[in-house]
Amino acid sequence: MTGGQAIATAAVPADAGSGRDAILRAARRAFTQRPYAEVTIRKIAADAGVSPSLVVKHFGRKEELFNTVADFGPAAAELFDAPLDVLGRHMVVTVVTHRRELKSDPLLRVVFSLGNQDERSLLRDRFHEQVTGALTARLPGHDRALRAELLAGLLLGLGATLGLHRDGAGASATPEHIADLYAPALQKLITG
């Protein structure tokens, strides 16, 4: 795969009973931390605790698995699925709930691709298109692109903070309480 190839937009939904979630977590780690050429189906399978044939059964070739990992569309659709007047709160509750229930962050994997120039740059491109671009299109008023970038930063910061302080005060706070404190900053950027 070369840096110029397009990534397919279809995502494969996770199925917790089949090892799919473990495969996706292992693939996300692998593709965001190592160059594409160094990532193997065999290593992803070992990290996920499944057989390589199960990875192929669920996702096909390595390129197809990468395409699934690089697809932020479903996460963005879930994050932005609220009216503008409550969107900030909805995004905070969604990030916190997603992290707690699914043991993963819907967006944070893009952070691991920031300093790399190989195929991982496609993660950044896809994030910009599917997350920041989609949010820009939803926002009213002036400076929409800047506000969308700042909103994405706040969401990434929330995910990073929750991951960094796994056993901290946020671990015992309800998603709604975290939203009470964090969402007003997002909402101010949403409404302009």
XYZ file of N, CA and C in Angstrom:
576
model
N 0.847 -1.179 0.000
C 0.000 0.000 0.000
C 0.882 1.227 0.000
N 0.539 2.209 -0.773
C 1.301 3.452 -0.811
C 0.505 4.551 -0.149
N 1.188 5.639 0.233
C 0.544 6.756 0.900
C -0.515 7.411 0.053
N -0.492 7.250 -1.259
C -1.450 7.895 -2.125
C -2.704 7.090 -2.374
N -2.745 5.833 -1.934
C -3.930 5.019 -2.184
C -5.066 5.466 -1.286
N -6.263 5.391 -1.804
C -7.438 5.761 -1.022
C -7.781 4.645 -0.057
N -8.416 5.029 1.010
C -8.870 4.068 2.005
C -10.363 3.874 1.807
N -10.816 2.633 1.807
C -12.247 2.351 1.679
C -12.982 2.922 2.875
N -14.236 3.309 2.677
C -14.979 3.945 3.747
C -15.834 2.989 4.551
N -16.031 1.787 4.113
C -16.893 0.867 4.847
C -16.186 0.381 6.096
N -16.915 0.372 7.188
C -16.387 -0.139 8.442
C -17.075 -1.453 8.767
N -16.338 -2.310 9.444
C -16.905 -3.578 9.869
C -17.301 -3.420 11.319
N -18.572 -3.622 11.655
C -18.981 -3.450 13.035
C -18.326 -4.476 13.943
N -18.054 -4.058 15.157
C -17.420 -4.946 16.120
C -18.429 -5.948 16.663
N -17.942 -7.158 16.908
C -18.753 -8.219 17.483
C -17.954 -8.809 18.635
N -18.333 -8.464 19.852
C -17.550 -8.824 21.021
C -17.377 -10.329 21.181
N -18.327 -11.140 20.747
C -18.251 -12.570 20.962
C -17.318 -13.294 20.027
N -16.741 -12.637 19.045
C -15.960 -13.331 18.026
C -14.475 -13.008 18.037
N -14.030 -12.167 18.935
C -12.641 -11.738 18.923
C -12.414 -10.496 18.086
N -13.453 -10.018 17.431
C -13.361 -8.854 16.563
C -12.866 -7.612 17.306
N -13.393 -7.375 18.502
C -12.955 -6.212 19.286
C -11.478 -6.301 19.614
N -11.027 -7.471 20.039
C -9.607 -7.655 20.371
C -8.736 -7.453 19.135
N -9.190 -7.934 18.006
C -8.443 -7.757 16.751
C -8.351 -6.275 16.404
N -9.458 -5.566 16.505
C -9.451 -4.140 16.191
C -8.537 -3.360 17.131
N -8.586 -3.668 18.431
C -7.698 -2.980 19.379
C -6.237 -3.239 19.025
N -5.902 -4.498 18.748
C -4.519 -4.838 18.395
C -4.104 -4.169 17.085
N -4.998 -4.143 16.116
C -4.691 -3.513 14.827
C -4.517 -2.003 14.980
N -5.346 -1.379 15.791
C -5.204 0.065 16.016
C -3.844 0.380 16.623
N -3.460 -0.415 17.611
C -2.130 -0.204 18.213
C -1.033 -0.394 17.172
N -1.126 -1.461 16.430
C -0.075 -1.790 15.458
C 0.063 -0.725 14.381
N -1.039 -0.336 13.765
C -0.972 0.605 12.645
C -0.634 2.024 13.075
N -0.916 2.373 14.324
C -0.588 3.728 14.761
C 0.806 3.824 15.349
N 1.412 2.694 15.684
C 2.723 2.741 16.324
C 3.866 2.271 15.436
N 3.546 1.579 14.321
C 4.608 1.050 13.455
C 4.291 1.361 11.995
N 5.321 1.433 11.164
C 5.067 1.614 9.731
C 4.248 0.449 9.172
N 3.433 0.758 8.205
C 2.532 -0.235 7.593
C 3.290 -1.495 7.177
N 4.454 -1.337 6.566
C 5.222 -2.480 6.064
C 5.670 -3.418 7.185
N 5.787 -2.908 8.406
C 6.230 -3.728 9.533
C 5.081 -4.456 10.234
N 3.865 -4.076 9.937
C 2.708 -4.685 10.589
C 2.345 -5.976 9.857
N 2.116 -7.036 10.626
C 1.725 -8.306 10.027
C 0.425 -8.810 10.655
N -0.317 -9.564 9.868
C -1.535 -10.206 10.371
C -1.175 -11.134 11.526
N -0.075 -11.846 11.387
C 0.356 -12.789 12.425
C 0.589 -12.079 13.767
N 1.267 -10.921 13.734
C 1.550 -10.169 14.967
C 0.265 -9.589 15.554
N -0.613 -9.076 14.716
C -1.891 -8.564 15.202
C -2.675 -9.686 15.876
N -2.705 -10.857 15.246
C -3.410 -12.007 15.819
C -2.827 -12.380 17.178
N -1.497 -12.419 17.268
C -0.854 -12.762 18.540
C -1.211 -11.743 19.619
N -1.164 -10.452 19.272
C -1.510 -9.408 20.234
C -2.973 -9.479 20.662
N -3.833 -9.934 19.764
C -5.267 -10.044 20.060
C -5.619 -11.364 20.745
N -4.684 -12.310 20.748
C -4.948 -13.606 21.357
C -5.847 -14.492 20.512
N -5.748 -14.322 19.192
C -6.554 -15.128 18.264
C -5.636 -15.702 17.186
N -6.179 -16.541 16.355
C -5.387 -17.108 15.259
C -5.352 -16.143 14.068
N -4.280 -16.198 13.280
C -4.232 -15.367 12.070
C -5.409 -15.640 11.130
N -5.871 -16.890 11.085
C -6.993 -17.206 10.195
C -8.279 -16.502 10.647
N -8.429 -16.255 11.948
C -9.615 -15.533 12.416
C -9.552 -14.064 11.988
N -8.361 -13.478 12.004
C -8.199 -12.097 11.535
C -8.602 -12.018 10.067
N -8.109 -12.962 9.265
C -8.420 -12.983 7.835
C -9.906 -13.226 7.625
N -10.497 -14.107 8.412
C -11.936 -14.399 8.290
C -12.769 -13.128 8.500
N -12.410 -12.346 9.517
C -13.190 -11.151 9.845
C -12.870 -9.945 8.967
N -11.605 -9.801 8.569
C -11.192 -8.560 7.922
C -10.513 -8.735 6.574
N -10.211 -9.954 6.178
C -9.539 -10.154 4.902
C -8.066 -9.810 4.991
N -7.563 -9.174 3.959
C -6.144 -8.840 3.876
C -5.762 -7.699 4.816
N -4.472 -7.515 4.982
C -3.953 -6.454 5.850
C -4.479 -5.087 5.415
N -4.553 -4.844 4.126
C -5.038 -3.548 3.635
C -6.486 -3.299 4.059
N -7.308 -4.322 4.009
C -8.705 -4.176 4.429
C -8.816 -3.906 5.925
N -7.964 -4.566 6.719
C -7.941 -4.311 8.159
C -7.495 -2.874 8.433
N -6.480 -2.410 7.714
C -6.041 -1.026 7.862
C -7.181 -0.063 7.517
N -7.910 -0.356 6.451
C -9.028 0.494 6.053
C -10.066 0.605 7.163
N -10.321 -0.492 7.846
C -11.275 -0.481 8.954
C -10.752 0.371 10.104
N -9.484 0.203 10.439
C -8.877 0.964 11.523
C -8.877 2.465 11.209
N -8.665 2.806 9.960
C -8.564 4.213 9.560
C -9.918 4.886 9.353
N -10.998 4.175 9.580
C -12.327 4.737 9.350
C -12.878 5.351 10.635
N -12.927 6.673 10.696
C -13.485 7.392 11.830
C -14.966 7.730 11.625
N -15.513 7.377 10.463
C -16.888 7.731 10.132
C -17.919 7.290 11.155
N -17.936 6.024 11.564
C -18.925 5.590 12.557
C -18.784 6.329 13.889
N -17.558 6.562 14.330
C -17.347 7.287 15.586
C -17.844 8.721 15.460
N -17.543 9.361 14.332
C -17.994 10.736 14.123
C -19.509 10.802 14.063
N -20.131 9.860 13.388
C -21.593 9.852 13.300
C -22.220 9.752 14.684
N -21.655 8.898 15.529
C -22.172 8.750 16.891
C -21.913 10.008 17.720
N -20.721 10.575 17.598
C -20.378 11.772 18.365
C -21.220 12.984 17.982
N -21.574 13.101 16.712
C -22.260 14.293 16.232
C -23.769 14.108 16.112
N -24.297 13.034 16.640
C -25.714 12.700 16.513
C -26.545 13.362 17.607
N -26.595 14.685 17.574
C -27.396 15.451 18.534
C -27.644 16.836 17.945
N -28.722 17.478 18.376
C -28.959 18.861 17.933
C -27.831 19.777 18.413
N -27.565 20.831 17.665
C -26.460 21.732 17.988
C -26.541 22.307 19.399
N -27.739 22.561 19.902
C -27.850 23.196 21.218
C -27.462 22.271 22.378
N -27.317 20.986 22.150
C -26.881 20.039 23.184
C -25.706 19.182 22.702
N -25.094 19.558 21.599
C -24.048 18.742 21.001
C -22.819 18.607 21.901
N -22.407 19.663 22.568
C -21.237 19.591 23.443
C -21.425 18.552 24.535
N -22.552 18.592 25.183
C -22.856 17.627 26.247
C -22.901 16.211 25.678
N -23.564 16.056 24.548
C -23.668 14.741 23.917
C -22.288 14.172 23.596
N -21.389 14.999 23.075
C -20.054 14.518 22.718
C -19.287 14.061 23.954
N -19.371 14.817 25.044
C -18.655 14.437 26.272
C -19.209 13.119 26.820
N -20.517 13.020 26.939
C -21.127 11.785 27.457
C -20.778 10.601 26.557
N -20.770 10.812 25.258
C -20.446 9.731 24.320
C -19.003 9.268 24.481
N -18.054 10.187 24.574
C -16.645 9.804 24.745
C -16.457 9.029 26.045
N -17.006 9.551 27.148
C -16.831 8.892 28.455
C -17.485 7.515 28.451
N -18.700 7.437 27.953
C -19.423 6.167 27.926
C -18.720 5.157 27.024
N -18.273 5.603 25.870
C -17.570 4.721 24.936
C -16.319 4.137 25.592
N -15.561 4.979 26.261
C -14.337 4.513 26.929
C -14.668 3.489 28.008
N -15.709 3.725 28.760
C -16.044 2.818 29.866
C -16.668 1.512 29.386
N -17.584 1.594 28.448
C -18.296 0.391 28.024
C -17.516 -0.432 27.015
N -16.829 0.224 26.083
C -16.117 -0.489 25.027
C -14.619 -0.583 25.281
N -14.152 0.057 26.360
C -12.731 0.038 26.723
C -11.839 0.604 25.620
N -12.352 1.585 24.900
C -11.558 2.243 23.869
C -12.081 3.654 23.653
N -11.267 4.461 23.026
C -11.639 5.835 22.720
C -11.988 5.918 21.247
N -13.076 6.603 20.890
C -13.475 6.639 19.483
C -12.533 7.416 18.571
N -11.709 8.292 19.130
C -10.871 9.164 18.296
C -9.387 9.128 18.611
N -9.020 8.769 19.805
C -7.665 8.995 20.299
C -6.578 8.314 19.486
N -6.892 7.258 18.749
C -5.850 6.555 17.986
C -5.140 7.466 16.988
N -5.773 8.552 16.577
C -5.128 9.452 15.619
C -3.904 10.132 16.230
N -3.872 10.293 17.538
C -2.760 10.973 18.193
C -1.450 10.230 17.959
N -1.497 8.904 17.904
C -0.286 8.117 17.738
C 0.299 8.242 16.332
N -0.435 8.813 15.415
C 0.051 8.956 14.039
C 0.632 10.342 13.767
N 0.681 11.203 14.753
C 1.047 12.603 14.518
C 2.462 12.822 14.018
N 3.438 12.079 14.491
C 4.815 12.354 14.120
C 5.341 11.499 12.984
N 4.510 10.779 12.311
C 4.962 9.815 11.316
C 4.609 10.269 9.904
N 5.452 9.864 8.950
C 5.254 10.308 7.573
C 4.864 9.190 6.615
N 4.693 7.979 7.087
C 4.347 6.878 6.195
C 2.826 6.761 6.061
N 2.329 5.567 5.854
C 0.901 5.366 5.640
C 0.043 5.847 6.806
N 0.657 5.973 7.976
C -0.109 6.462 9.126
C -0.618 7.871 8.903
N 0.003 8.591 7.951
C -0.517 9.918 7.633
C -1.948 9.810 7.086
N -2.296 8.641 6.560
C -3.668 8.444 6.093
C -4.663 8.494 7.243
N -4.235 8.084 8.444
C -5.098 8.214 9.620
C -5.415 9.681 9.871
N -4.402 10.529 9.762
C -4.615 11.966 9.967
C -5.540 12.532 8.893
N -5.302 12.128 7.646
C -6.150 12.616 6.558
C -7.600 12.192 6.764
N -7.786 10.938 7.131
C -9.145 10.441 7.350
C -9.801 11.149 8.532
N -9.042 11.391 9.591
C -9.562 12.113 10.759
C -10.008 13.515 10.351
N -9.159 14.185 9.584
C -9.498 15.536 9.141
C -10.779 15.529 8.308
N -10.884 14.573 7.415
C -12.061 14.483 6.544
C -13.323 14.101 7.314
N -13.234 13.027 8.103
C -14.440 12.450 8.703
C -14.822 13.074 10.036
N -13.878 13.649 10.738
C -14.190 14.228 12.043
C -14.198 15.753 11.942
N -13.030 16.341 11.697
C -12.958 17.799 11.674
C -13.780 18.384 10.535
N -13.708 17.785 9.353
C -14.484 18.286 8.218
C -15.982 18.151 8.432
N -16.400 17.014 8.968
C -17.837 16.811 9.231
C -18.337 17.792 10.279
N -17.522 18.040 11.280
C -17.914 18.991 12.317
C -17.957 20.409 11.764
N -16.996 20.770 10.935
C -16.996 22.095 10.306
C -18.294 22.320 9.535
N -18.735 21.310 8.816
C -19.965 21.427 8.028
C -21.203 21.631 8.894
N -21.181 21.154 10.122
C -22.336 21.290 11.015
C -22.395 22.623 11.747
N -21.260 23.280 11.898
C -21.211 24.474 12.734
C -21.759 25.703 12.015
N -22.462 26.546 12.742
C -22.936 27.810 12.169
C -21.903 28.915 12.371
N -22.064 30.009 11.652
C -21.290 31.212 11.914
C -19.894 31.240 11.339
N -19.101 32.165 11.881
C -17.739 32.429 11.413
C -16.728 31.478 12.056
N -15.565 31.384 11.441
C -14.440 30.591 11.962
C -14.812 29.134 12.204
N -15.673 28.601 11.363
C -16.148 27.222 11.557
C -15.006 26.213 11.549
N -14.089 26.320 10.621
C -12.990 25.345 10.538
C -12.093 25.426 11.780
N -11.788 26.625 12.226
C -10.971 26.790 13.423
C -11.697 26.234 14.645
N -12.972 26.555 14.774
C -13.744 26.050 15.914
C -13.825 24.524 15.878
N -13.974 23.941 14.699
C -14.026 22.482 14.577
C -12.694 21.860 15.004
N -11.582 22.457 14.609
C -10.272 21.946 15.011
C -10.102 22.027 16.525
N -10.537 23.137 17.122
C -10.436 23.282 18.571
C -11.341 22.289 19.294
N -12.525 22.061 18.749
C -13.422 21.050 19.328
C -12.791 19.663 19.273
N -12.192 19.325 18.141
C -11.520 18.028 18.024
C -10.406 17.924 19.062
N -9.675 19.003 19.259
C -8.619 19.007 20.268
C -9.154 18.792 21.671
N -10.269 19.426 21.986
C -10.878 19.228 23.308
C -11.345 17.782 23.499
N -11.904 17.192 22.450
C -12.336 15.792 22.555
C -11.143 14.855 22.720
N -10.073 15.104 21.964
C -8.863 14.299 22.118
C -8.256 14.490 23.502
N -8.277 15.717 23.982
C -7.766 15.996 25.323
C -8.564 15.283 26.402
N -9.867 15.241 26.240
C -10.710 14.521 27.194
C -10.343 13.044 27.205
N -10.228 12.454 26.026
C -9.863 11.040 25.940
C -8.496 10.764 26.542
N -7.528 11.641 26.256
C -6.179 11.461 26.798
C -6.182 11.588 28.313
N -6.926 12.546 28.831
C -6.995 12.743 30.280
C -7.621 11.542 30.970
N -8.709 11.034 30.423
C -9.353 9.867 31.019
C -8.429 8.654 30.975
N -7.644 8.520 29.907
C -6.700 7.418 29.818
C -5.528 7.583 30.768
N -5.035 8.791 30.898
C -3.901 9.076 31.772
C -4.267 8.881 33.240
N -5.460 9.292 33.610
C -5.914 9.224 35.005
C -6.978 8.138 35.159
N -6.656 6.937 34.722
C -7.629 5.838 34.743
C -8.244 5.608 36.109
N -7.457 5.788 37.157
C -7.943 5.562 38.522
C -8.159 6.877 39.266
N -8.198 7.972 38.541
C -8.350 9.286 39.152
C -9.802 9.629 39.455
N -10.029 10.892 39.735
C -11.358 11.369 40.116
C -12.385 11.133 39.013
N -11.955 11.214 37.756
C -12.881 10.993 36.645
C -13.416 9.581 36.577
N -12.676 8.625 37.124
C -13.100 7.220 37.076
C -14.367 6.984 37.883
N -14.567 7.769 38.948
C -15.767 7.568 39.773
C -16.873 8.573 39.447
N -16.584 9.555 38.624
C -17.600 10.546 38.241
C -18.496 9.978 37.146
N -19.751 10.324 37.171
C -20.669 9.883 36.121
C -20.353 10.634 34.828
N -20.696 10.049 33.692
C -20.511 10.780 32.437
C -21.250 12.119 32.447
N -22.405 12.152 33.073
C -23.190 13.386 33.123
C -22.490 14.464 33.946
N -21.845 14.069 35.061
C -21.125 15.041 35.885
C -19.904 15.573 35.138
N -19.197 14.691 34.455
C -18.064 15.146 33.643
C -18.553 16.114 32.571
N -19.703 15.805 31.966
C -20.275 16.698 30.952
C -20.666 18.041 31.562
N -21.186 18.038 32.787
C -21.536 19.301 33.452
C -20.326 20.227 33.515
N -19.152 19.659 33.746
C -17.943 20.457 33.903
C -17.242 20.759 32.580
N -17.251 19.810 31.652
C -16.433 19.905 30.434
C -17.203 20.422 29.216
N -18.465 20.085 29.137
C -19.243 20.410 27.938
C -19.432 21.910 27.679
N -19.513 22.767 28.701
C -19.698 24.190 28.387
C -18.610 24.767 27.473
N -17.368 24.315 27.613
C -16.295 24.805 26.736
C -16.538 24.362 25.297
N -16.976 23.112 25.132
C -17.289 22.621 23.785
C -18.483 23.381 23.213
N -19.500 23.558 24.038
C -20.726 24.205 23.559
C -20.473 25.643 23.117
N -19.576 26.333 23.811
C -19.244 27.696 23.413
C -18.623 27.723 22.017
N -17.784 26.741 21.711
C -17.184 26.648 20.373
C -18.223 26.229 19.337
N -19.184 25.432 19.731
C -20.221 24.966 18.792
C -21.118 26.118 18.374
N -21.563 26.882 19.327
C -22.517 27.953 19.018
C -21.838 29.233 18.548
N -20.532 29.334 18.740
C -19.802 30.493 18.257
C -19.965 31.657 19.150
